[in-house]
Short mmCIF file of C-alpha atoms in Angstrom, two decimals:
data_model
loop_
_atom_site.label_atom_id
_atom_site.label_comp_id
_atom_site.label_asym_id
_atom_site.label_seq_id
_atom_site.Cartn_x
_atom_site.Cartn_y
_atom_site.Cartn_z
CA MET A 1 0.07 -0.12 -0.08
CA SER A 2 1.25 3.46 -0.59
CA TYR A 3 1.14 5.72 2.46
CA CYS A 4 0.67 9.29 2.96
CA SER A 5 3.93 11.20 3.41
CA TYR A 6 3.70 11.46 7.22
CA CYS A 7 3.26 7.67 7.33
CA LYS A 8 5.74 6.20 4.69
CA THR A 9 8.51 6.15 7.28
CA GLN A 10 6.67 4.38 9.91
CA PRO A 11 7.45 0.56 10.41
CA GLU A 12 4.65 -2.03 9.29
CA GLY A 13 2.81 -2.96 12.07
CA SER A 14 3.36 0.40 14.02
CA MET A 15 0.53 2.32 15.70
CA HIS A 16 1.09 5.24 12.88
CA ARG A 17 0.13 2.74 10.22
CA TRP A 18 -2.84 1.26 12.40
CA TYR A 19 -4.11 4.66 12.77
CA HIS A 20 -3.43 5.67 9.09
CA ASP A 21 -5.17 2.54 7.96
CA LYS A 22 -8.19 2.08 10.07
CA VAL A 23 -9.15 5.33 11.90
CA TYR A 24 -7.64 8.59 10.10
CA GLY A 25 -9.86 10.34 7.93
CA ARG A 26 -12.99 8.35 8.48
CA MET A 27 -16.08 9.18 10.78
CA SER A 28 -16.34 7.57 14.05
CA LYS A 29 -18.88 5.17 14.30
CA ASN A 30 -20.51 6.26 17.24
CA ASP A 31 -20.67 9.09 20.00
CA ASN A 32 -18.32 7.34 22.40
CA GLU A 33 -15.62 6.95 19.40
CA LEU A 34 -16.14 10.64 18.42
CA PHE A 35 -15.65 11.51 22.34
CA GLY A 36 -12.34 9.19 22.39
CA ARG A 37 -11.07 11.07 19.21
CA LEU A 38 -11.62 14.41 21.12
CA LEU A 39 -9.96 13.21 24.27
CA MET A 40 -7.01 11.79 22.16
CA GLU A 41 -6.49 15.37 20.42
CA ILE A 42 -6.71 16.96 23.80
CA SER A 43 -4.32 14.51 25.29
CA GLN A 44 -1.95 15.27 22.65
CA ALA A 45 -1.79 19.05 23.08
CA GLY A 46 1.98 20.11 23.71
CA LEU A 47 3.20 16.35 23.47
CA SER A 48 4.25 14.56 20.61
CA TRP A 49 1.66 12.23 18.71
CA ASP A 50 4.07 9.25 18.95
CA ILE A 51 3.49 9.63 22.61
CA VAL A 52 -0.32 9.73 22.86
CA LEU A 53 -0.90 7.28 19.89
CA ASN A 54 1.50 4.70 21.73
CA LYS A 55 -0.80 5.18 24.92
CA TYR A 56 -4.09 4.60 22.76
CA GLU A 57 -4.93 1.19 24.52
CA GLY A 58 -4.30 2.35 27.72
CA ILE A 59 -6.00 5.66 27.80
CA LYS A 60 -9.18 4.00 25.85
CA SER A 61 -9.05 1.41 28.71
CA ALA A 62 -8.55 4.14 31.64
CA TYR A 63 -11.39 6.29 30.21
CA SER A 64 -13.85 3.50 30.33
CA ASP A 65 -13.50 2.54 26.65
CA PHE A 66 -14.43 6.54 26.04
CA ASP A 67 -18.14 5.85 27.59
CA ILE A 68 -19.31 9.38 27.56
CA LYS A 69 -21.89 8.44 30.46
CA LYS A 70 -19.46 6.75 32.49
CA ILE A 71 -16.84 9.43 32.14
CA SER A 72 -19.45 12.21 32.89
CA GLN A 73 -19.82 10.70 36.32
CA TYR A 74 -16.25 10.32 37.28
CA SER A 75 -15.70 11.40 40.84
CA GLU A 76 -12.44 13.06 42.45
CA THR A 77 -11.41 9.34 43.41
CA ASP A 78 -11.67 8.42 39.57
CA ILE A 79 -9.80 11.81 38.40
CA ALA A 80 -6.78 10.87 41.32
CA SER A 81 -6.81 7.29 39.70
CA LEU A 82 -6.30 8.78 36.39
CA MET A 83 -3.52 11.04 37.71
CA ASN A 84 -1.87 8.03 39.08
CA ASN A 85 -2.19 5.94 36.06
CA LYS A 86 1.06 5.61 33.88
CA ASP A 87 -1.12 4.54 30.93
CA VAL A 88 -2.54 8.01 30.33
CA ILE A 89 -1.50 11.61 29.92
CA ARG A 90 -1.22 12.43 33.48
CA HIS A 91 -2.31 15.97 33.13
CA GLU A 92 -5.04 17.38 35.68
CA LEU A 93 -6.50 19.82 33.53
CA LYS A 94 -6.60 17.53 30.48
CA ILE A 95 -8.22 14.91 32.73
CA ARG A 96 -10.87 17.24 34.40
CA CYS A 97 -11.66 18.52 30.86
CA ALA A 98 -12.44 15.03 29.54
CA VAL A 99 -15.23 14.97 32.30
CA PHE A 100 -16.49 18.47 31.48
CA ASN A 101 -16.73 17.65 27.90
CA ALA A 102 -18.25 14.33 28.64
CA LYS A 103 -21.01 16.17 30.33
CA LYS A 104 -21.33 18.81 27.92
CA ILE A 105 -21.80 16.02 24.92
CA LEU A 106 -24.59 14.83 27.05
CA LYS A 107 -26.05 18.12 26.88
CA ILE A 108 -25.62 18.17 22.97
CA GLN A 109 -27.18 14.46 22.75
CA GLU A 110 -30.21 15.73 24.58
CA GLU A 111 -30.70 18.66 21.91
CA PHE A 112 -29.52 17.08 18.77
CA GLY A 113 -29.95 13.29 19.57
CA THR A 114 -26.23 12.41 18.79
CA PHE A 115 -22.92 14.12 19.18
CA LYS A 116 -22.29 13.05 15.57
CA ALA A 117 -25.52 14.81 14.42
CA TRP A 118 -24.41 17.95 15.84
CA ILE A 119 -21.26 17.68 14.18
CA LEU A 120 -22.85 16.80 10.56
CA GLU A 121 -25.34 19.68 11.22
CA ASN A 122 -22.27 22.24 11.39
CA LYS A 123 -20.24 20.40 8.66
CA GLN A 124 -20.26 23.46 6.66
CA ASN A 125 -18.36 25.82 8.95
CA SER A 126 -15.20 27.41 8.38
CA ILE A 127 -12.27 26.33 10.79
CA GLU A 128 -12.71 29.54 12.46
CA ASN A 129 -16.36 29.01 12.95
CA TRP A 130 -16.02 25.45 14.27
CA THR A 131 -13.26 26.60 16.60
CA LYS A 132 -15.42 29.12 18.30
CA LEU A 133 -18.44 26.47 18.43
CA PHE A 134 -16.13 24.16 20.12
CA LYS A 135 -14.71 26.95 22.56
CA LYS A 136 -18.24 28.03 23.37
CA ASN A 137 -19.01 24.27 24.51
CA PHE A 138 -15.91 22.64 25.58
CA LYS A 139 -12.73 23.13 27.32
CA PHE A 140 -8.96 22.73 26.48
CA VAL A 141 -9.82 23.18 22.61
CA GLY A 142 -8.15 25.47 20.17
CA LYS A 143 -7.81 25.78 16.34
CA GLU A 144 -5.14 22.98 16.21
CA ILE A 145 -7.05 20.55 18.46
CA VAL A 146 -10.30 21.26 16.53
CA ASN A 147 -8.83 21.19 13.13
CA GLU A 148 -7.16 17.66 14.00
CA PHE A 149 -10.30 16.42 15.26
CA LEU A 150 -12.33 17.46 12.27
CA THR A 151 -9.74 16.09 10.16
CA SER A 152 -9.36 12.71 11.92
CA ASN A 153 -13.19 12.32 11.48
CA GLY A 154 -13.13 13.47 7.71
CA ILE A 155 -15.08 16.46 8.14
CA ILE A 156 -12.58 18.74 6.69
CA GLU A 157 -9.93 17.39 4.14
CA GLY A 158 -6.29 16.98 4.82
CA ALA A 159 -6.28 13.37 6.34
CA HIS A 160 -4.59 12.12 3.37
CA ASP A 161 -2.37 12.88 0.47
CA LYS A 162 -4.11 13.00 -2.89
CA THR A 163 -1.72 10.07 -3.91
CA CYS A 164 -2.90 7.89 -0.83
CA PRO A 165 -5.25 5.08 -1.81
CA LEU A 166 -7.54 6.11 1.20
CA TYR A 167 -7.76 9.64 -0.02
CA THR A 168 -11.02 8.75 -1.89
CA LYS A 169 -12.39 6.82 0.74
#
């Protein structure tokens, strides 16, 4: 398979290749998966994507398989547990934002049915308007996080090089 330029140098079987082939540029299947991608992008802020991607399974497990309802109910004990878990990014603000953002998504689901429906309803937004919308609703989101979240879900272009076989998918 021909890969995008960022992925060509990655060894076969690496998390980068898995993410490229199976995840990046494709809309998440459900709200929990969508939330997981947002959580991963927030976790990455200020760090190498390698660090976060290599912790993907640990992060997913520690955050209740990205279950929005469960995360929205995390207690101070749960937050303390995450702060001591080497499998996640142990940044208190990012952890607290995950709980806050899960609660906000539940409110979005009440109004729009799903988080995905809310995203699709706003699909035609410019990146500037997306950023404003995300900042209005969520914590720890800026232009880069919003851009990568939307790109990873195929909402905006840029996930794959035009020469990549996955570009047309």
